[in-house]
PDB file of C-alpha atoms in Angstrom:
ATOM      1  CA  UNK A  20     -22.798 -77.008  -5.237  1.00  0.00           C
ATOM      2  CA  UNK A  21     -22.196 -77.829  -1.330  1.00  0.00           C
ATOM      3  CA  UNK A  22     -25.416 -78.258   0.789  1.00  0.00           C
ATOM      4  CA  UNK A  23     -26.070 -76.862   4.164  1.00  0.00           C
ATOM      5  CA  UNK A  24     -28.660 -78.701   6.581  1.00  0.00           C
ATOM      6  CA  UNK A  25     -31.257 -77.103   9.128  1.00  0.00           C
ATOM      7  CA  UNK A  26     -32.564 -78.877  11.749  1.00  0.00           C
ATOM      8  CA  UNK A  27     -35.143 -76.360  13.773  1.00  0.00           C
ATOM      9  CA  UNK A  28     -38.654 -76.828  13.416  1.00  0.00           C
ATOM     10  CA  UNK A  29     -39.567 -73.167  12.755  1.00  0.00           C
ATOM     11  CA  UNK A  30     -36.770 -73.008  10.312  1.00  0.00           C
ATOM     12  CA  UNK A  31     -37.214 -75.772   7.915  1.00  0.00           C
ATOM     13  CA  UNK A  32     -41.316 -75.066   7.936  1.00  0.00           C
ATOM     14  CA  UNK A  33     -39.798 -71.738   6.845  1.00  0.00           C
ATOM     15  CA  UNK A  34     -37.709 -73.065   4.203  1.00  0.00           C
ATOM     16  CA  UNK A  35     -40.388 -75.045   2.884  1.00  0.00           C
ATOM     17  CA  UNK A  36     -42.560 -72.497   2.639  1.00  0.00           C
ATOM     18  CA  UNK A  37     -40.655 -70.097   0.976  1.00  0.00           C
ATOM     19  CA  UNK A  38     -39.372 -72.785  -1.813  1.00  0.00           C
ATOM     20  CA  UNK A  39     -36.527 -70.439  -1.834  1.00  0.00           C
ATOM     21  CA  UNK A  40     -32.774 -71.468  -1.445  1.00  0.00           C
ATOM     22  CA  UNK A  41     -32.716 -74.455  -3.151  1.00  0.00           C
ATOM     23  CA  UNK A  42     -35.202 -76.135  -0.603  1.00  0.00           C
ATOM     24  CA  UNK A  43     -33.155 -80.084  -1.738  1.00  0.00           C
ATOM     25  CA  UNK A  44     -34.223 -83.590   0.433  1.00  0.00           C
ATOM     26  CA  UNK A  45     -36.046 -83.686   3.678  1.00  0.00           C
ATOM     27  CA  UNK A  46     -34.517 -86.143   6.161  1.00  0.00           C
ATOM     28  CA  UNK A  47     -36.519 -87.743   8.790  1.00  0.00           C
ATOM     29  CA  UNK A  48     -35.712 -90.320  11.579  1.00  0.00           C
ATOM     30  CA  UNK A  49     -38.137 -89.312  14.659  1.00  0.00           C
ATOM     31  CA  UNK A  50     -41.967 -89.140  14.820  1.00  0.00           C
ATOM     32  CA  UNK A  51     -44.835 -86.427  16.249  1.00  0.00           C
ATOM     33  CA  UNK A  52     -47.140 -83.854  14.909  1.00  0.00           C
ATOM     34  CA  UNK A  53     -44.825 -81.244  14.275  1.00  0.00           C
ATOM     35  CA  UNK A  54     -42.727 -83.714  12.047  1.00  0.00           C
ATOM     36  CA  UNK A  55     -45.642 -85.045  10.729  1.00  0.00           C
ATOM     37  CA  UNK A  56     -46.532 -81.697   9.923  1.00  0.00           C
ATOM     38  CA  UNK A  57     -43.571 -80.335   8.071  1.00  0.00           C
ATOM     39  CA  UNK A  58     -43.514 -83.869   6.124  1.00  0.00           C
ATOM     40  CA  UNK A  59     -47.084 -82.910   4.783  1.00  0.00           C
ATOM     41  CA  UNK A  60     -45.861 -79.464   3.825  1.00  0.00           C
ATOM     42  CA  UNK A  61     -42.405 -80.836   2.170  1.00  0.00           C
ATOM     43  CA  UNK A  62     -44.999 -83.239   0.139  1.00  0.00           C
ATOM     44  CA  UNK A  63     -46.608 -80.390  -1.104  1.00  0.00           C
ATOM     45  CA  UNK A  64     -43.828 -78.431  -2.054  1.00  0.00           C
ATOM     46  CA  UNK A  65     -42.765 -82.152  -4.198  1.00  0.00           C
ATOM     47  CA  UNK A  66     -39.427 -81.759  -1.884  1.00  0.00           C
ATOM     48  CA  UNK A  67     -37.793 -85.535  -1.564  1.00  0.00           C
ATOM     49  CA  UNK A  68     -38.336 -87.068   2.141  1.00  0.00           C
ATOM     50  CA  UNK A  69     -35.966 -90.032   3.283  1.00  0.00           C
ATOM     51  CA  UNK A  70     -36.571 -91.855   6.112  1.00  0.00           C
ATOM     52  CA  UNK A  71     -32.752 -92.688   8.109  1.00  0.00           C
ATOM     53  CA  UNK A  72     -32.224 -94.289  11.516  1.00  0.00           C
ATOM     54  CA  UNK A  73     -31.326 -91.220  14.000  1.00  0.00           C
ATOM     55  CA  UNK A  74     -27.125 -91.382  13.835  1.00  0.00           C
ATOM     56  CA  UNK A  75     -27.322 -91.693   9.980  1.00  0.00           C
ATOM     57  CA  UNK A  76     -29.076 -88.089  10.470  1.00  0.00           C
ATOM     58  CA  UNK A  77     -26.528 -86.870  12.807  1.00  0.00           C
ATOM     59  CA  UNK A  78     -23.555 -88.146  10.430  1.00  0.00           C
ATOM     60  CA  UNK A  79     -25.356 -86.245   7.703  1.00  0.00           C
ATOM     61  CA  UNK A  80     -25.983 -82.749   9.574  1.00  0.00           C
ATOM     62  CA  UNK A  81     -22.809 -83.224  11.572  1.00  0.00           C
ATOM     63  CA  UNK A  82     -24.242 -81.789  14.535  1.00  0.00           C
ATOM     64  CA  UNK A  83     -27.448 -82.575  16.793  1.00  0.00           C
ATOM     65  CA  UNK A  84     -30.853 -82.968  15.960  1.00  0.00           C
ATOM     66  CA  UNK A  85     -34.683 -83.208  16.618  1.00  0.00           C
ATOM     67  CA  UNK A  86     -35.152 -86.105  14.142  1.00  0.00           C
ATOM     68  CA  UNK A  87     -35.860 -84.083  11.181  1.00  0.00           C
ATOM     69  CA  UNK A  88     -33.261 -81.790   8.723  1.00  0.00           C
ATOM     70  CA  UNK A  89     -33.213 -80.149   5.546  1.00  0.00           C
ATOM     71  CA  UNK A  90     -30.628 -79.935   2.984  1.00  0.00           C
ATOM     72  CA  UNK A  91     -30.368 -76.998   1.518  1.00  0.00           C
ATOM     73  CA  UNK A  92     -27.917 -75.138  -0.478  1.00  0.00           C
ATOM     74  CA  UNK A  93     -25.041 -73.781   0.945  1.00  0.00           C
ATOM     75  CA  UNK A  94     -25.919 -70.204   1.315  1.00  0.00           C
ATOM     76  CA  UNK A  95     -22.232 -68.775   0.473  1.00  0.00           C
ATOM     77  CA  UNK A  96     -24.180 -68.770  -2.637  1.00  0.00           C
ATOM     78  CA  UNK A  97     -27.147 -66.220  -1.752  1.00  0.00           C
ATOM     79  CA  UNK A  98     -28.475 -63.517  -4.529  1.00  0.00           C
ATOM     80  CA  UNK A  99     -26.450 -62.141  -7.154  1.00  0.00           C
ATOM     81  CA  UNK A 100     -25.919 -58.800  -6.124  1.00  0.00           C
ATOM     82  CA  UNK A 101     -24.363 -58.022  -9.905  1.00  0.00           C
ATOM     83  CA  UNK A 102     -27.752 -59.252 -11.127  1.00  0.00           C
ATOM     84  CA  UNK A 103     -29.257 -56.171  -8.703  1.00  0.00           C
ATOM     85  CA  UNK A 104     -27.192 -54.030  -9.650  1.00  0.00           C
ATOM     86  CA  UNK A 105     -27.491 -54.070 -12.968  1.00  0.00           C
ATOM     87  CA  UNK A 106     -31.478 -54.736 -13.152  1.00  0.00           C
ATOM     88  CA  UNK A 107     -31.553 -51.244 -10.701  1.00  0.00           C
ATOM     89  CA  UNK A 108     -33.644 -48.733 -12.483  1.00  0.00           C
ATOM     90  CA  UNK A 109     -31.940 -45.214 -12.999  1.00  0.00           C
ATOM     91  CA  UNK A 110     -35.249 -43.664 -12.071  1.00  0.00           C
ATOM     92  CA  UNK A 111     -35.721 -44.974  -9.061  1.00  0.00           C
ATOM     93  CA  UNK A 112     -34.573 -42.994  -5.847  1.00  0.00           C
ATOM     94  CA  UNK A 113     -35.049 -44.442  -2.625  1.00  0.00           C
ATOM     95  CA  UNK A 114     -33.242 -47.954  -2.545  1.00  0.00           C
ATOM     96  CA  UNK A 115     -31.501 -49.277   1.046  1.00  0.00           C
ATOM     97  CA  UNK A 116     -28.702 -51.812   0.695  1.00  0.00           C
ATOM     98  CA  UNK A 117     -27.505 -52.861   4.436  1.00  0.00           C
ATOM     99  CA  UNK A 118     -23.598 -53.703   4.557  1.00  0.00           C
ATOM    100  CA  UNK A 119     -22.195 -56.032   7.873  1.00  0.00           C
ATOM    101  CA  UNK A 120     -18.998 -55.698   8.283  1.00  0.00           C
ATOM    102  CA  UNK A 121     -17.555 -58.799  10.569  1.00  0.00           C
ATOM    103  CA  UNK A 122     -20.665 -59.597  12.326  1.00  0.00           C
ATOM    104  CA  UNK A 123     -19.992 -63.171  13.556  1.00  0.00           C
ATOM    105  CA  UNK A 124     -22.660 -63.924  16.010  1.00  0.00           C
ATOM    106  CA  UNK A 125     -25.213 -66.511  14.216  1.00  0.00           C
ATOM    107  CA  UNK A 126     -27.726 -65.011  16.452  1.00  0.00           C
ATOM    108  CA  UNK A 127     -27.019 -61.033  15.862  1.00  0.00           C
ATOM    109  CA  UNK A 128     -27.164 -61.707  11.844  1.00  0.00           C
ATOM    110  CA  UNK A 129     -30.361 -63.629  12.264  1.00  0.00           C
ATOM    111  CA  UNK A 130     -31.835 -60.951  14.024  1.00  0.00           C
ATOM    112  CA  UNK A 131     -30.396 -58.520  11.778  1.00  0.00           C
ATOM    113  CA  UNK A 132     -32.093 -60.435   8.935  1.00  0.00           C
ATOM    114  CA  UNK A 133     -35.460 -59.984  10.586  1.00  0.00           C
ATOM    115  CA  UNK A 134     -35.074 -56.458  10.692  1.00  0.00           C
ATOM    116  CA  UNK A 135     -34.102 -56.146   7.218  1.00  0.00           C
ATOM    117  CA  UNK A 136     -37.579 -58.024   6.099  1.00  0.00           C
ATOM    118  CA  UNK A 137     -39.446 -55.648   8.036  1.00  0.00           C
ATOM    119  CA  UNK A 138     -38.137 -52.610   7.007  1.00  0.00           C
ATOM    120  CA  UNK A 139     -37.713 -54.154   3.316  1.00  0.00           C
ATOM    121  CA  UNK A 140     -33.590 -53.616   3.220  1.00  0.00           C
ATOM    122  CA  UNK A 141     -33.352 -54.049  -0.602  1.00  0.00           C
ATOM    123  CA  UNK A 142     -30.211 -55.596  -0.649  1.00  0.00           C
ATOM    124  CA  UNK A 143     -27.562 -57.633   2.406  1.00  0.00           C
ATOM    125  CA  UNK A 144     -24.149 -57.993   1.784  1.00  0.00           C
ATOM    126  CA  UNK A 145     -21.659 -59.349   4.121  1.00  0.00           C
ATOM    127  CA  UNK A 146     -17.796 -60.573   3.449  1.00  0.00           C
ATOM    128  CA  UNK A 147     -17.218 -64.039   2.917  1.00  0.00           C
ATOM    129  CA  UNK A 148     -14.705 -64.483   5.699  1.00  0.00           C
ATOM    130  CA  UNK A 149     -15.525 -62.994   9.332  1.00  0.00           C
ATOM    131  CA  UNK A 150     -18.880 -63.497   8.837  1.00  0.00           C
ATOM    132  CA  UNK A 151     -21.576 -65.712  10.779  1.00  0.00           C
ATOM    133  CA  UNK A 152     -21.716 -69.307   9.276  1.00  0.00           C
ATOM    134  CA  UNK A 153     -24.308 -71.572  11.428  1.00  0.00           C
ATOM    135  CA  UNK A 154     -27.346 -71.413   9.228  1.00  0.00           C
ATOM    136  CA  UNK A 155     -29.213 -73.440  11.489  1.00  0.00           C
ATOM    137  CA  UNK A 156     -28.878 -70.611  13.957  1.00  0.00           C
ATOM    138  CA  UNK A 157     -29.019 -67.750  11.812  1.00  0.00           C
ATOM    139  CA  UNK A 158     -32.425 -69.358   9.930  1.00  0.00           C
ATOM    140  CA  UNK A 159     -33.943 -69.810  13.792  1.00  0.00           C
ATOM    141  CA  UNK A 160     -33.213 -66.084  14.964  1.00  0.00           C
ATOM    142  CA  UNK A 161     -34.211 -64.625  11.820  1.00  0.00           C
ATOM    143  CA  UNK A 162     -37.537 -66.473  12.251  1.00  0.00           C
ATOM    144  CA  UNK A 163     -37.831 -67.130   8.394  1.00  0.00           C
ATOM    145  CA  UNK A 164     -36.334 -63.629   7.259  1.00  0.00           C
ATOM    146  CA  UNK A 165     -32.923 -65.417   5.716  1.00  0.00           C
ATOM    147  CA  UNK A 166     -35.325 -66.673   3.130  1.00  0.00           C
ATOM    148  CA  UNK A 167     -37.036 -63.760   1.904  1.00  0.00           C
ATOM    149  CA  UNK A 168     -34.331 -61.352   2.363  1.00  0.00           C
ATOM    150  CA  UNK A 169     -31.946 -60.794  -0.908  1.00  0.00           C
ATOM    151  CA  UNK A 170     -28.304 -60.935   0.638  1.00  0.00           C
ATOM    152  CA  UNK A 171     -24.893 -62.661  -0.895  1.00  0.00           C
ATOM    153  CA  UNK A 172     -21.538 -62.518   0.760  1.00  0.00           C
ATOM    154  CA  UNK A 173     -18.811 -60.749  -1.269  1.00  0.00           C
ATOM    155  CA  UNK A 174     -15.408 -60.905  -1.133  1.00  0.00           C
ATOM    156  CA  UNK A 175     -14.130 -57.299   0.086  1.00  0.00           C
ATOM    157  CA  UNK A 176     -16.889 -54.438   1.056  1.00  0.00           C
ATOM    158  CA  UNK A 177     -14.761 -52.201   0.368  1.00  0.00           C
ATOM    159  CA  UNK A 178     -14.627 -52.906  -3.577  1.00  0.00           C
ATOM    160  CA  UNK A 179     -18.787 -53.000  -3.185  1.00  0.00           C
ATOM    161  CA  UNK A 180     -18.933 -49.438  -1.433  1.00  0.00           C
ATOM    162  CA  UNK A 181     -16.551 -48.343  -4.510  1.00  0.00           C
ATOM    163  CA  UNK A 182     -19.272 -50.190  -6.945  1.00  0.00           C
ATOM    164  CA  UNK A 183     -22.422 -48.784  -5.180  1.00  0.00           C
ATOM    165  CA  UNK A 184     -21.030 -44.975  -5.254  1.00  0.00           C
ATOM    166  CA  UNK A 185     -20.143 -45.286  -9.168  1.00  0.00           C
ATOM    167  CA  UNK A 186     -24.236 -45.790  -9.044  1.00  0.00           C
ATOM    168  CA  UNK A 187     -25.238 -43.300  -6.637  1.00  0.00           C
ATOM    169  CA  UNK A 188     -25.287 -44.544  -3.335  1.00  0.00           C
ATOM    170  CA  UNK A 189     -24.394 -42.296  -0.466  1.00  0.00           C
ATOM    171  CA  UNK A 190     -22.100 -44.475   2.141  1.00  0.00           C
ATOM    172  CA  UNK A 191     -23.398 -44.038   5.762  1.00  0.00           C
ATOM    173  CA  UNK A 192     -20.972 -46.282   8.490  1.00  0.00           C
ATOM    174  CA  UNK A 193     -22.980 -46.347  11.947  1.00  0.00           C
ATOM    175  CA  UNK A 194     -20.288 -45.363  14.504  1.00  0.00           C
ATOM    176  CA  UNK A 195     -20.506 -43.388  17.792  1.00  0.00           C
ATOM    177  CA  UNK A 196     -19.977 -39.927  17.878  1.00  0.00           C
ATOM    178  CA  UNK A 197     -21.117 -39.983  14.188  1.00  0.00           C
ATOM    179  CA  UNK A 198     -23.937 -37.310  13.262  1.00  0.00           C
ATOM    180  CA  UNK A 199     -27.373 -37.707  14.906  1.00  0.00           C
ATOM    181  CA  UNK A 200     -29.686 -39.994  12.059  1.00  0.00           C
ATOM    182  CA  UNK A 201     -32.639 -37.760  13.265  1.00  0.00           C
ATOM    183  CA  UNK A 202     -30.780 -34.870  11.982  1.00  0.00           C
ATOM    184  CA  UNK A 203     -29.469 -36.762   8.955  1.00  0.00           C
ATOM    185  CA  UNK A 204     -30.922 -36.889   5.370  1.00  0.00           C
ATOM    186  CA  UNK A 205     -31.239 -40.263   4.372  1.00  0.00           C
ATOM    187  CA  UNK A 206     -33.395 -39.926   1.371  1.00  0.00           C
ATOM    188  CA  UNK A 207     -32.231 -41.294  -1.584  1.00  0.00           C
ATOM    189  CA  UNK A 208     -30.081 -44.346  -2.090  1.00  0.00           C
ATOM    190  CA  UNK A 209     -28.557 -44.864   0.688  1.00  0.00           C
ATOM    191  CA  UNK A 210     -26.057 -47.828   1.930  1.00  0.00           C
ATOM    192  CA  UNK A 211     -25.409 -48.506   5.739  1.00  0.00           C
ATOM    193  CA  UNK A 212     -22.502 -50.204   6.986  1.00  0.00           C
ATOM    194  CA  UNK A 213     -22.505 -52.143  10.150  1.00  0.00           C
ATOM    195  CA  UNK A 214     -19.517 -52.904  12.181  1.00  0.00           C
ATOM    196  CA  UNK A 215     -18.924 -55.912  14.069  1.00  0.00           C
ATOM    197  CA  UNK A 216     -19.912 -56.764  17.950  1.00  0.00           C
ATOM    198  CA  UNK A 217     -16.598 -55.855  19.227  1.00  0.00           C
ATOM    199  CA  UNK A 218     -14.496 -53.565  16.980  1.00  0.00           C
ATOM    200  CA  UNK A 219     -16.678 -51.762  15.351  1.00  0.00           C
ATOM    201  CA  UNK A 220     -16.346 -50.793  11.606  1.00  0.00           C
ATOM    202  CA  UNK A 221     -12.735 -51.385   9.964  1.00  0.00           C
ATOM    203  CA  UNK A 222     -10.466 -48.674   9.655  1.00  0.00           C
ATOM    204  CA  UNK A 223     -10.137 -49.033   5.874  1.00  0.00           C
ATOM    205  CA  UNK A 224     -14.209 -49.534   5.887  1.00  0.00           C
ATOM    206  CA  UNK A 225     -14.871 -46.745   7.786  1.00  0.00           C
ATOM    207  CA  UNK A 226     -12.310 -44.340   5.950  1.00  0.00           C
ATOM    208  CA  UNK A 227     -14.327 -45.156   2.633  1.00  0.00           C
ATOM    209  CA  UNK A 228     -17.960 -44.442   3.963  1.00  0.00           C
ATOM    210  CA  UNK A 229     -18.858 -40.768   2.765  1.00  0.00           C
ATOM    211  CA  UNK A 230     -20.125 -40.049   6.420  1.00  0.00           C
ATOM    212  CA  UNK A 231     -20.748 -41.757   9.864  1.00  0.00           C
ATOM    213  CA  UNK A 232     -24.257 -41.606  11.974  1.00  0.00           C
ATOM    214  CA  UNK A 233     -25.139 -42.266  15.423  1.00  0.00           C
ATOM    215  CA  UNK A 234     -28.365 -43.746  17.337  1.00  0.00           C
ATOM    216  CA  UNK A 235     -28.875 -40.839  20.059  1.00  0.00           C
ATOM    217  CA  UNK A 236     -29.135 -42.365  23.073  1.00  0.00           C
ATOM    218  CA  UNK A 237     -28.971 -41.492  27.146  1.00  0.00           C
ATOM    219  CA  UNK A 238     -28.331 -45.046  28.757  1.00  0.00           C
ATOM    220  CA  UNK A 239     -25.288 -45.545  30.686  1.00  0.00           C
ATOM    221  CA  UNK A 240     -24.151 -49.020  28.706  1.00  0.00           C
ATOM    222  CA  UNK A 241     -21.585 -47.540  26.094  1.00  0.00           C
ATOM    223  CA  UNK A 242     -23.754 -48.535  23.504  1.00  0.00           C
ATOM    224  CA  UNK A 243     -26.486 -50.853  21.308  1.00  0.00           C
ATOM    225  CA  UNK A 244     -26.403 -53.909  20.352  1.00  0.00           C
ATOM    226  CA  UNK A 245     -25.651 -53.833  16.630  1.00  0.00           C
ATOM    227  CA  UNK A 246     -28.646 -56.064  15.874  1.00  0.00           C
ATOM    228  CA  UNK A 247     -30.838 -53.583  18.113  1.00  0.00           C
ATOM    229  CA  UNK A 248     -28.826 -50.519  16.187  1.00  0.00           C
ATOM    230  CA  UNK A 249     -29.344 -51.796  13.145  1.00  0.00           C
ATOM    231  CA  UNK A 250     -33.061 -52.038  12.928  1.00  0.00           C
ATOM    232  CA  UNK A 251     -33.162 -48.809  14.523  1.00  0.00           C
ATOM    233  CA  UNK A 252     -31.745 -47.237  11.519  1.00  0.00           C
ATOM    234  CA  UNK A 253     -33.265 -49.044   9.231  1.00  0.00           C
ATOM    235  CA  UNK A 254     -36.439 -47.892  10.666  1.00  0.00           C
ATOM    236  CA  UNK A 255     -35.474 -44.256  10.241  1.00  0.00           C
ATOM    237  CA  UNK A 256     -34.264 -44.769   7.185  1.00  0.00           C
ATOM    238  CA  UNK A 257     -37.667 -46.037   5.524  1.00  0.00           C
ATOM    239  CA  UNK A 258     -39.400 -42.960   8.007  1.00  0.00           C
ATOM    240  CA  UNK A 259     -37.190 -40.528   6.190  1.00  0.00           C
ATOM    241  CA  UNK A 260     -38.032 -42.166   2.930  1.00  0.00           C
ATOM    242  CA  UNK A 261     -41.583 -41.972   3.377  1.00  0.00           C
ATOM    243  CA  UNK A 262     -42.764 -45.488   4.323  1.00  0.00           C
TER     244      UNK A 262
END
């Protein structure tokens, strides 16, 4: 099992919080209240604290720090989505699993995180490879969301779109010029597929989603951010459904 380290404040009092991702050893080398702080809350979570001189941390994270990290493990392992899947009740209608395809920016996936938390996204899926990979990051901007959120990276969407329609799902890819989500029915179980900052959604992606929807807008940028776009639909989604 390979570990990942964060080394925000915000994120690791997160982490500890939540007990969730395999919360393993807190590191420490520097001193203060908030470190003091997030010691006391590792102690009562029973998580392992070691004291190291400030470059043993940084050969241990591999990157800067604020003289505290936590190991964790490495999230390439997330949720099993076969586990949700197969635990997904045939009764149950209204169910929202949120598909990224390519989105690469630590902060836009953090963001997008948050947004899936609030608006209770019941499942995240993005590929293994073209994907965001700075957990540090991705933990800060989600403030906390990456640890309540179920997600797992998968290797090809397009194999997951064929496995979500076999139960159901109807396959909406957000593009522009797609039809207008106000004027969309997206009751039901519903999957969304996000495209990446620049390119958009894949051809091969895109050709497999049963329909496309827009965000109508009148700005004069060409178009959203896909972390603004994406809790935007997500938010109409759960309207439609009756939140």
């Amino acid at each position: 099992m390979s570990s990942e380290y964060l080394t925000g404040f915000h994120a690791i009092e997160e982490a500890l919080a939540a007990a969730s991702r395999g919360s393993g050893r807190l590191y420490i080398s520097g001193k203060g209240p908030r470190i003091k702080k997030i010691e006391e809350l590792a102690a009562k979570r029973r998580t392992p604290v070691q004291r190291v001189s400030a470059d043993e941390l940084g050969r241990i994270t591999g990157r800067e720090h604020r003289g505290i990290a936590l190991e964790i493990e490495s999230s390439k392992e997330g949720h099993s989505f076969e586990e949700f899947m197969e635990g997904l009740d045939s009764s149950r209608e209204n169910v929202l699993v949120l598909l990224l395809d390519g989105i690469t920016d630590p902060h836009n996936l953090g963001a997008i995180l948050r947004s899936a938390d609030q608006f209770h996204a019941d499942f995240v899926l993005f590929p293994e490879r073209r994907s965001a990979s700075d957990t540090d990051v991705v933990a800060n901007t989600s403030a906390g969301a990456v640890h309540h959120v179920p997600y797992a990276r998968v290797k090809n969407l397009n194999r997951t779109v064929d496995l979500l329609k076999k139960r159901d799902f109807w396959i909406y890819g957000a593009a522009m010029g797609g039809l207008n989500i106000n004027q969309t029915d997206l009751r039901g179980r519903v999957a969304i597929v996000m495209g990446s900052e620049g390119q958009g959604l894949s051809a091969l992606l895109a050709k497999n989603c049963d329909s496309e929807i827009a965000i109508p807008t009148r700005g004069k940028v060409d178009s959203l951010n896909v972390s603004v776009a994406t809790g935007v639909i997500l938010y109409e989604i759960r309207r439609q459904q009756g939140w």
